[in-house]
Amino acid sequence: MFDTTCDVVVIGGGHAGCEAAAAAARCGAHTLLLTHRLETIGEMSCNPAIGGIGKGHLVREIDALDGLMARAADAAGIHFKLLNRSKGPAVRGPRAQADRRLYREAMQALLHATLGLDLLAEAAEDLLFDPAGRIIGVVTAAGRRIGAAAVVITTGTFLRGEIHIGERRIPAGRVDEAPSVGLADSLSRLGLPLARLKTGTPPRLDGRSIDWAGLEAELGDDPPEPLSWLTERIANRQVACAITATTPATHALIRANLHRSAVYGGRIAGTGPRYCPSIEDKVVRFAERQRHQIFLEPEGLEDDTVYPNGISTSLPEEIQAALIASIPGLERARIRRPGYAIEYDFVDPRSLLPTLELRTTPGLFLAGQINGTTGYEEAAAQGLMAGLNAACRAGGTDPDRILTRGEAYTGVLIDDLVLQGVTEPYRMLTARSEYRLALRADNAGLRLTDRGLAWGCVGADRAAQHARFKAAVADALARARSDGRTPAQYAAAGVAVNQDGRWRSALEVLALPALSPTDAERLFPWLPDLPPKVRAELEAQALYAPYLERQSAELRILEREEKLPIPSALDFTEVAGLSAEMRQRLATSRPATLGSAGRVPGITPAALAALAVHLRRAEVRFT
Amino acid sequence: MHEDVIFALASGAGRAAVAVLRLSGRNTGAVVEVLAGRLPPPRHASLRRLRHGGELLDRALVLWFPGPASYTGEDSAELHLHGGPAILAGVAEALVAAGARPAEPGEFTRRAFLNGKLDLTAAEGIADLIAAETAGQRRQALRQAGGALASLYGDWTMRLTALLARQEAFIEFEEEDLPADLDDAVATAAAALRAEIAGHLADGGRGERLREGLHIAILGAPNAGKSSLLNALVGREAAIVSARAGTTRDVVEARLDLGGVPVTLADTAGLRDATDEIEVEGIRRARRRAEEADLLLLLFAADREPDAETLAWRRPEALVVLSKSDLGAALPGLGGLPVSARTGEGLPALRARLEAEALARAGATGETLLTRPRHRAALQDALAWLDTLPTAALPELRAEALRAALRAIGRITGRVGVEAVLDVVFGEFCIGK
Ligand SMILES: Nc1nc2c(ncn2[C@@H]2O[C@H](COP(=O)(O)OP(=O)(O)O)[C@@H](O)[C@H]2O)c(=O)[nH]1
Ligand SMILES: [Mg+2]
């Protein structure tokens, strides 16, 4: 029946596929990664950067579960920057620009080093199901039948992908890649709800033709802060970026040619992202702005291609050339590859369970851009979770691997997707988390590595490092709680605190604006001896503790609703007082708890109340 | 729509010319047809014979309100019966036999709320409307049932959301060159909003007092004429009057409408050094009631020296009354309104004065007032969070304060913590409403 069998098949070698395959294998599942070309595994198809605000949080969470992305980015990074440094630790986002080739190589090396993972350069052509509709394997383009207990599809924008450059259209997954037809057909036979999205990229420039000398240089952090907590230091030579901006001439040019843009010429129907809009979008929507900033980011150490971040466009090539020439420093810049918009189908993620498994097709998982997200990090985080759950399916009885909104941005991401669906390409923002102060990028390990250990996806190196760090933080916290001073002693040291006679611990005063770092070190001489990461953790906890405590009552109410389960078999037509519209919204998203019902878009307080009443009645009846 | 049909008496209980029964639920039409035959056209009053098992129960006006254009949003009907317990009992029996059941307290309004016909504050307004005793209470409840509070809180929610969005943009898009004064703009707008919420809270409890009623306690020495004054003010013999000192031992209450404000007037045991165990307890209760009252009436009889016990209660929210003014002149240095319960002298002036004091403390300014401790607690919480804004050193802390303030206001309308507020809101309805 099968030519070969394994536990988990992952289709697609992008960011979601790499994490999915590696995660499943780390859990002990015999895993096969299917992709049409091994050399393109780990390709960064859009801008060559990993991390950022919100996205950096995801990367650290992937790292905390022993995923690959952060380590690959560290091995390939040529420009590191901690964003939002002037703001608090909860919203700081680590980001790295990577050498495209080094990133691919690092990712491929990490995959090769993963035990229990095989890579196969064959496109998936069809899916195999048993009579009950459960997935049992895949058929490759070469006709090979591979049996598997779970299959993860991570094929990005391949579904009815169409590239637009001005009036030109090219059917494609990415430039230079043939769209995959067979798999799209077999997916469409499943009758999944599809919708259309678009996203874009800027033209790539020849770095040698840019007038760097006339531009403001943007340096990375020195020393660079690695993305992975396993990385001691960054070995690559670091490069600078440059900053330039569009001019009124650029804007005039765009306005005059809007009708020729694929997006504005009415040739694209899909909804584009609000958060990383095309330059056409920016010029139209922010008509009063005189300039839009552009970062010129080198794509590699040996590669002189430059990625002009901030001007993605689908104007015709000749207009793109004029557009580039209107920008200071780029007057003579040559375009290596034009920018383009890509329109593609995605699967309405509300058809997924919180495990990223299709509700109607047991064993079949979807992760990444196919679920309506944008960004490598969002894809990778989904891939990781899908991989963990796919391994669970293969293993039999293990409980689902689910992170809650209170635990991780990854939890926020998946909860948002499966409950709210997607109306524009979904990008992670820290604003999406109601627990933002608790979910820092720099405490991802403390939050998640123990979960990962219990799930069996964390290796020995990280386990040891995590144990050391956790112990050091616990020590430091104990010390900061037990060491303290009276108000009189603080006053004597020149630190203004309320003269109420109340003894205050170091932890309580560390975050006071009145306490400068030097004062702090004078009062608590053990502070400078703490390892920098431990001290940062201590200071972050001191900073946010008062807020987290004040909110705890409030959050307990939320948690209570979060824990009130909605039976998966509940027929919403049986809930008295729900309008037809509310019923439909709930039936589409199928929230698992009263709390999650509150996040279904468009649900009214009255509908929630109706649901609450119904659940409470049901509870009384059954207990 | 709820499957089961509920019914309840919608008019007041007791003997009356007409009694109105209200029905609601998906099968209302069928239930009415069992009793009345054919349904009348929607929203038209038609005279029908109501029968049960062949027996004629009554000739009644039947009104049919198909959902969703009904009070509850469900199919509903009204039966206007001839008053009288026997008819009512017979029709109720027939309704039960036809598959309907008596409603639980508040169930009609609850269904209206669940069907999206009302929001929580409007539902509370309806509970108040039903319970309203005075014109002032009725006006306030009507405003709230009409959504005045909902729109006020809705407006704050919208503005807070807009502020939060700007703050979030500042956190999220470091690379975008956002205007540098963004944070200042947020701070200014937040301060304005804060002032509005604080103003709403600083209404001196007028709305809540109007809703709950004002408490006035009468204090004075034994035999100062307290019970007599209470009786004179309410116009009936609510308290026992006698020349024996220590007659009143427990607190005696009477309700009074003062310019639309419902007032509870409390007569208390006379203040003195008592030895009798029961009187001592009475005096303890008198003191406690005096502490809790919104206004005190301190009585000094014109024919006695003012007693030290009562003098000690003089304070801004105390009104000095010179009782038994028919027996003597004003006491030097004490001031106060001369009143005689016996001759009626000074009573109109005292009543006018009390009305002015009541209106100064409760209700009817025409503004939308805070009516419930539940709302007050939530708004105070929101305010406390907004108060942290100026000293919050980091943008994410400011965002957090705005989020918490939003959640607090969300509790009022049930957007947040809906489960927890349901009982509070619907526990207080009486049957049939
Ligand atoms: N002359 C006169 N006697 C009064 C007046 N009010 C009350 N009394 C008498 O004073 C006595 C005590 O009255 P009461 O109301 O029981 O006083 P309390 O102990 O303060 O409640 C009774 O004999 C009343 O008839 C008044 O206005 N004028
Ligand atoms: Mg008395």
PDB file of N, CA and C and ligand atoms in Angstrom, chain B residues 220-229 240-248 267-268 270 299 323-327 339-343, ligand 1:
ATOM      1  N   GLY B 220     -33.141  63.429  69.586  1.00  0.00           N
ATOM      2  CA  GLY B 220     -33.474  64.383  70.641  1.00  0.00           C
ATOM      3  C   GLY B 220     -33.656  63.668  71.968  1.00  0.00           C
ATOM      4  N   ALA B 221     -33.818  64.459  73.027  1.00  0.00           N
ATOM      5  CA  ALA B 221     -34.023  63.885  74.352  1.00  0.00           C
ATOM      6  C   ALA B 221     -35.386  63.193  74.400  1.00  0.00           C
ATOM      7  N   PRO B 222     -35.575  62.322  75.375  1.00  0.00           N
ATOM      8  CA  PRO B 222     -36.909  61.735  75.542  1.00  0.00           C
ATOM      9  C   PRO B 222     -37.927  62.862  75.734  1.00  0.00           C
ATOM     10  N   ASN B 223     -39.089  62.659  75.166  1.00  0.00           N
ATOM     11  CA  ASN B 223     -40.177  63.625  75.284  1.00  0.00           C
ATOM     12  C   ASN B 223     -39.945  64.936  74.552  1.00  0.00           C
ATOM     13  N   ALA B 224     -38.921  65.009  73.679  1.00  0.00           N
ATOM     14  CA  ALA B 224     -38.677  66.239  72.932  1.00  0.00           C
ATOM     15  C   ALA B 224     -39.765  66.427  71.877  1.00  0.00           C
ATOM     16  N   GLY B 225     -40.518  65.362  71.583  1.00  0.00           N
ATOM     17  CA  GLY B 225     -41.593  65.469  70.593  1.00  0.00           C
ATOM     18  C   GLY B 225     -41.231  64.836  69.268  1.00  0.00           C
ATOM     19  N   LYS B 226     -40.307  63.922  69.282  1.00  0.00           N
ATOM     20  CA  LYS B 226     -39.803  63.289  68.046  1.00  0.00           C
ATOM     21  C   LYS B 226     -40.897  62.498  67.349  1.00  0.00           C
ATOM     22  N   SER B 227     -41.548  61.626  68.110  1.00  0.00           N
ATOM     23  CA  SER B 227     -42.577  60.785  67.501  1.00  0.00           C
ATOM     24  C   SER B 227     -43.718  61.641  66.991  1.00  0.00           C
ATOM     25  N   SER B 228     -44.053  62.694  67.757  1.00  0.00           N
ATOM     26  CA  SER B 228     -45.136  63.581  67.323  1.00  0.00           C
ATOM     27  C   SER B 228     -44.770  64.253  66.010  1.00  0.00           C
ATOM     28  N   LEU B 229     -43.495  64.671  65.870  1.00  0.00           N
ATOM     29  CA  LEU B 229     -43.074  65.358  64.646  1.00  0.00           C
ATOM     30  C   LEU B 229     -43.128  64.404  63.458  1.00  0.00           C
ATOM     31  N   ILE B 240     -45.923  55.731  68.179  1.00  0.00           N
ATOM     32  CA  ILE B 240     -46.708  55.944  69.403  1.00  0.00           C
ATOM     33  C   ILE B 240     -46.206  57.186  70.121  1.00  0.00           C
ATOM     34  N   VAL B 241     -47.172  58.036  70.486  1.00  0.00           N
ATOM     35  CA  VAL B 241     -46.819  59.259  71.198  1.00  0.00           C
ATOM     36  C   VAL B 241     -47.313  59.133  72.631  1.00  0.00           C
ATOM     37  N   SER B 242     -46.434  59.452  73.578  1.00  0.00           N
ATOM     38  CA  SER B 242     -46.924  59.477  74.959  1.00  0.00           C
ATOM     39  C   SER B 242     -46.045  60.390  75.782  1.00  0.00           C
ATOM     40  N   ALA B 243     -46.599  60.815  76.927  1.00  0.00           N
ATOM     41  CA  ALA B 243     -45.838  61.702  77.808  1.00  0.00           C
ATOM     42  C   ALA B 243     -44.804  60.929  78.592  1.00  0.00           C
ATOM     43  N   ARG B 244     -44.840  59.593  78.448  1.00  0.00           N
ATOM     44  CA  ARG B 244     -43.866  58.814  79.203  1.00  0.00           C
ATOM     45  C   ARG B 244     -42.528  58.790  78.483  1.00  0.00           C
ATOM     46  N   ALA B 245     -41.521  59.241  79.200  1.00  0.00           N
ATOM     47  CA  ALA B 245     -40.196  59.236  78.583  1.00  0.00           C
ATOM     48  C   ALA B 245     -39.784  57.793  78.306  1.00  0.00           C
ATOM     49  N   GLY B 246     -39.125  57.568  77.156  1.00  0.00           N
ATOM     50  CA  GLY B 246     -38.648  56.215  76.846  1.00  0.00           C
ATOM     51  C   GLY B 246     -39.712  55.356  76.192  1.00  0.00           C
ATOM     52  N   THR B 247     -40.722  55.974  75.561  1.00  0.00           N
ATOM     53  CA  THR B 247     -41.748  55.197  74.885  1.00  0.00           C
ATOM     54  C   THR B 247     -41.198  54.542  73.622  1.00  0.00           C
ATOM     55  N   THR B 248     -40.522  55.357  72.800  1.00  0.00           N
ATOM     56  CA  THR B 248     -39.974  54.826  71.558  1.00  0.00           C
ATOM     57  C   THR B 248     -38.677  54.105  71.874  1.00  0.00           C
ATOM     58  N   ASP B 267     -37.698  57.750  63.256  1.00  0.00           N
ATOM     59  CA  ASP B 267     -37.879  58.226  64.624  1.00  0.00           C
ATOM     60  C   ASP B 267     -37.073  57.294  65.515  1.00  0.00           C
ATOM     61  N   THR B 268     -36.448  57.862  66.539  1.00  0.00           N
ATOM     62  CA  THR B 268     -35.536  57.032  67.327  1.00  0.00           C
ATOM     63  C   THR B 268     -35.815  57.179  68.819  1.00  0.00           C
ATOM     64  N   GLY B 270     -35.221  58.321  72.542  1.00  0.00           N
ATOM     65  CA  GLY B 270     -34.637  59.549  73.074  1.00  0.00           C
ATOM     66  C   GLY B 270     -33.271  59.301  73.698  1.00  0.00           C
ATOM     67  N   LEU B 299     -33.938  67.692  67.731  1.00  0.00           N
ATOM     68  CA  LEU B 299     -35.089  68.322  68.392  1.00  0.00           C
ATOM     69  C   LEU B 299     -34.751  68.802  69.797  1.00  0.00           C
ATOM     70  N   SER B 323     -38.843  72.222  69.000  1.00  0.00           N
ATOM     71  CA  SER B 323     -40.163  71.602  69.021  1.00  0.00           C
ATOM     72  C   SER B 323     -41.031  72.208  70.129  1.00  0.00           C
ATOM     73  N   LYS B 324     -42.305  71.852  70.059  1.00  0.00           N
ATOM     74  CA  LYS B 324     -43.285  72.359  71.030  1.00  0.00           C
ATOM     75  C   LYS B 324     -43.225  73.873  71.118  1.00  0.00           C
ATOM     76  N   SER B 325     -43.126  74.537  69.963  1.00  0.00           N
ATOM     77  CA  SER B 325     -42.973  75.998  69.943  1.00  0.00           C
ATOM     78  C   SER B 325     -44.187  76.692  70.570  1.00  0.00           C
ATOM     79  N   ASP B 326     -45.303  75.931  70.698  1.00  0.00           N
ATOM     80  CA  ASP B 326     -46.461  76.520  71.377  1.00  0.00           C
ATOM     81  C   ASP B 326     -46.202  76.703  72.866  1.00  0.00           C
ATOM     82  N   LEU B 327     -45.158  76.074  73.393  1.00  0.00           N
ATOM     83  CA  LEU B 327     -44.901  76.141  74.832  1.00  0.00           C
ATOM     84  C   LEU B 327     -43.830  77.163  75.215  1.00  0.00           C
ATOM     85  N   VAL B 339     -41.193  74.747  65.605  1.00  0.00           N
ATOM     86  CA  VAL B 339     -42.253  73.911  65.051  1.00  0.00           C
ATOM     87  C   VAL B 339     -43.128  73.398  66.197  1.00  0.00           C
ATOM     88  N   SER B 340     -44.422  73.382  65.978  1.00  0.00           N
ATOM     89  CA  SER B 340     -45.305  72.763  66.965  1.00  0.00           C
ATOM     90  C   SER B 340     -46.098  71.669  66.287  1.00  0.00           C
ATOM     91  N   ALA B 341     -45.908  70.464  66.768  1.00  0.00           N
ATOM     92  CA  ALA B 341     -46.653  69.347  66.205  1.00  0.00           C
ATOM     93  C   ALA B 341     -48.107  69.464  66.619  1.00  0.00           C
ATOM     94  N   ARG B 342     -48.311  70.126  67.729  1.00  0.00           N
ATOM     95  CA  ARG B 342     -49.671  70.244  68.225  1.00  0.00           C
ATOM     96  C   ARG B 342     -50.470  71.245  67.403  1.00  0.00           C
ATOM     97  N   THR B 343     -49.951  72.495  67.180  1.00  0.00           N
ATOM     98  CA  THR B 343     -50.704  73.537  66.477  1.00  0.00           C
ATOM     99  C   THR B 343     -50.425  73.531  64.979  1.00  0.00           C
TER     100      THR B 343
HETATM  101  N1  LIG C   1     -47.505  71.233  73.741  1.00  0.00           N
HETATM  102  C1  LIG C   1     -46.943  70.379  72.901  1.00  0.00           C
HETATM  103  N2  LIG C   1     -46.770  69.122  73.309  1.00  0.00           N
HETATM  104  C2  LIG C   1     -46.221  68.236  72.487  1.00  0.00           C
HETATM  105  C3  LIG C   1     -45.802  68.623  71.193  1.00  0.00           C
HETATM  106  N3  LIG C   1     -45.239  67.574  70.617  1.00  0.00           N
HETATM  107  C4  LIG C   1     -45.325  66.549  71.469  1.00  0.00           C
HETATM  108  N4  LIG C   1     -45.908  66.928  72.631  1.00  0.00           N
HETATM  109  C5  LIG C   1     -46.118  66.114  73.797  1.00  0.00           C
HETATM  110  O1  LIG C   1     -44.879  65.741  74.336  1.00  0.00           O
HETATM  111  C6  LIG C   1     -44.925  64.434  74.852  1.00  0.00           C
HETATM  112  C7  LIG C   1     -43.843  63.570  74.241  1.00  0.00           C
HETATM  113  O2  LIG C   1     -44.108  63.466  72.880  1.00  0.00           O
HETATM  114  P1  LIG C   1     -43.440  62.356  71.973  1.00  0.00           P
HETATM  115  O3  LIG C   1     -43.728  62.725  70.567  1.00  0.00           O
HETATM  116  O4  LIG C   1     -43.802  61.015  72.415  1.00  0.00           O
HETATM  117  O5  LIG C   1     -41.939  62.644  72.338  1.00  0.00           O
HETATM  118  P2  LIG C   1     -40.636  61.717  72.026  1.00  0.00           P
HETATM  119  O6  LIG C   1     -40.325  60.994  73.292  1.00  0.00           O
HETATM  120  O7  LIG C   1     -39.552  62.680  71.682  1.00  0.00           O
HETATM  121  O8  LIG C   1     -40.978  60.807  70.924  1.00  0.00           O
HETATM  122  C8  LIG C   1     -46.293  63.900  74.533  1.00  0.00           C
HETATM  123  O9  LIG C   1     -47.095  64.015  75.677  1.00  0.00           O
HETATM  124  C9  LIG C   1     -46.797  64.829  73.440  1.00  0.00           C
HETATM  125  O10 LIG C   1     -48.191  64.980  73.471  1.00  0.00           O
HETATM  126  C10 LIG C   1     -46.005  69.964  70.763  1.00  0.00           C
HETATM  127  O11 LIG C   1     -45.709  70.423  69.688  1.00  0.00           O
HETATM  128  N5  LIG C   1     -46.592  70.828  71.688  1.00  0.00           N
END
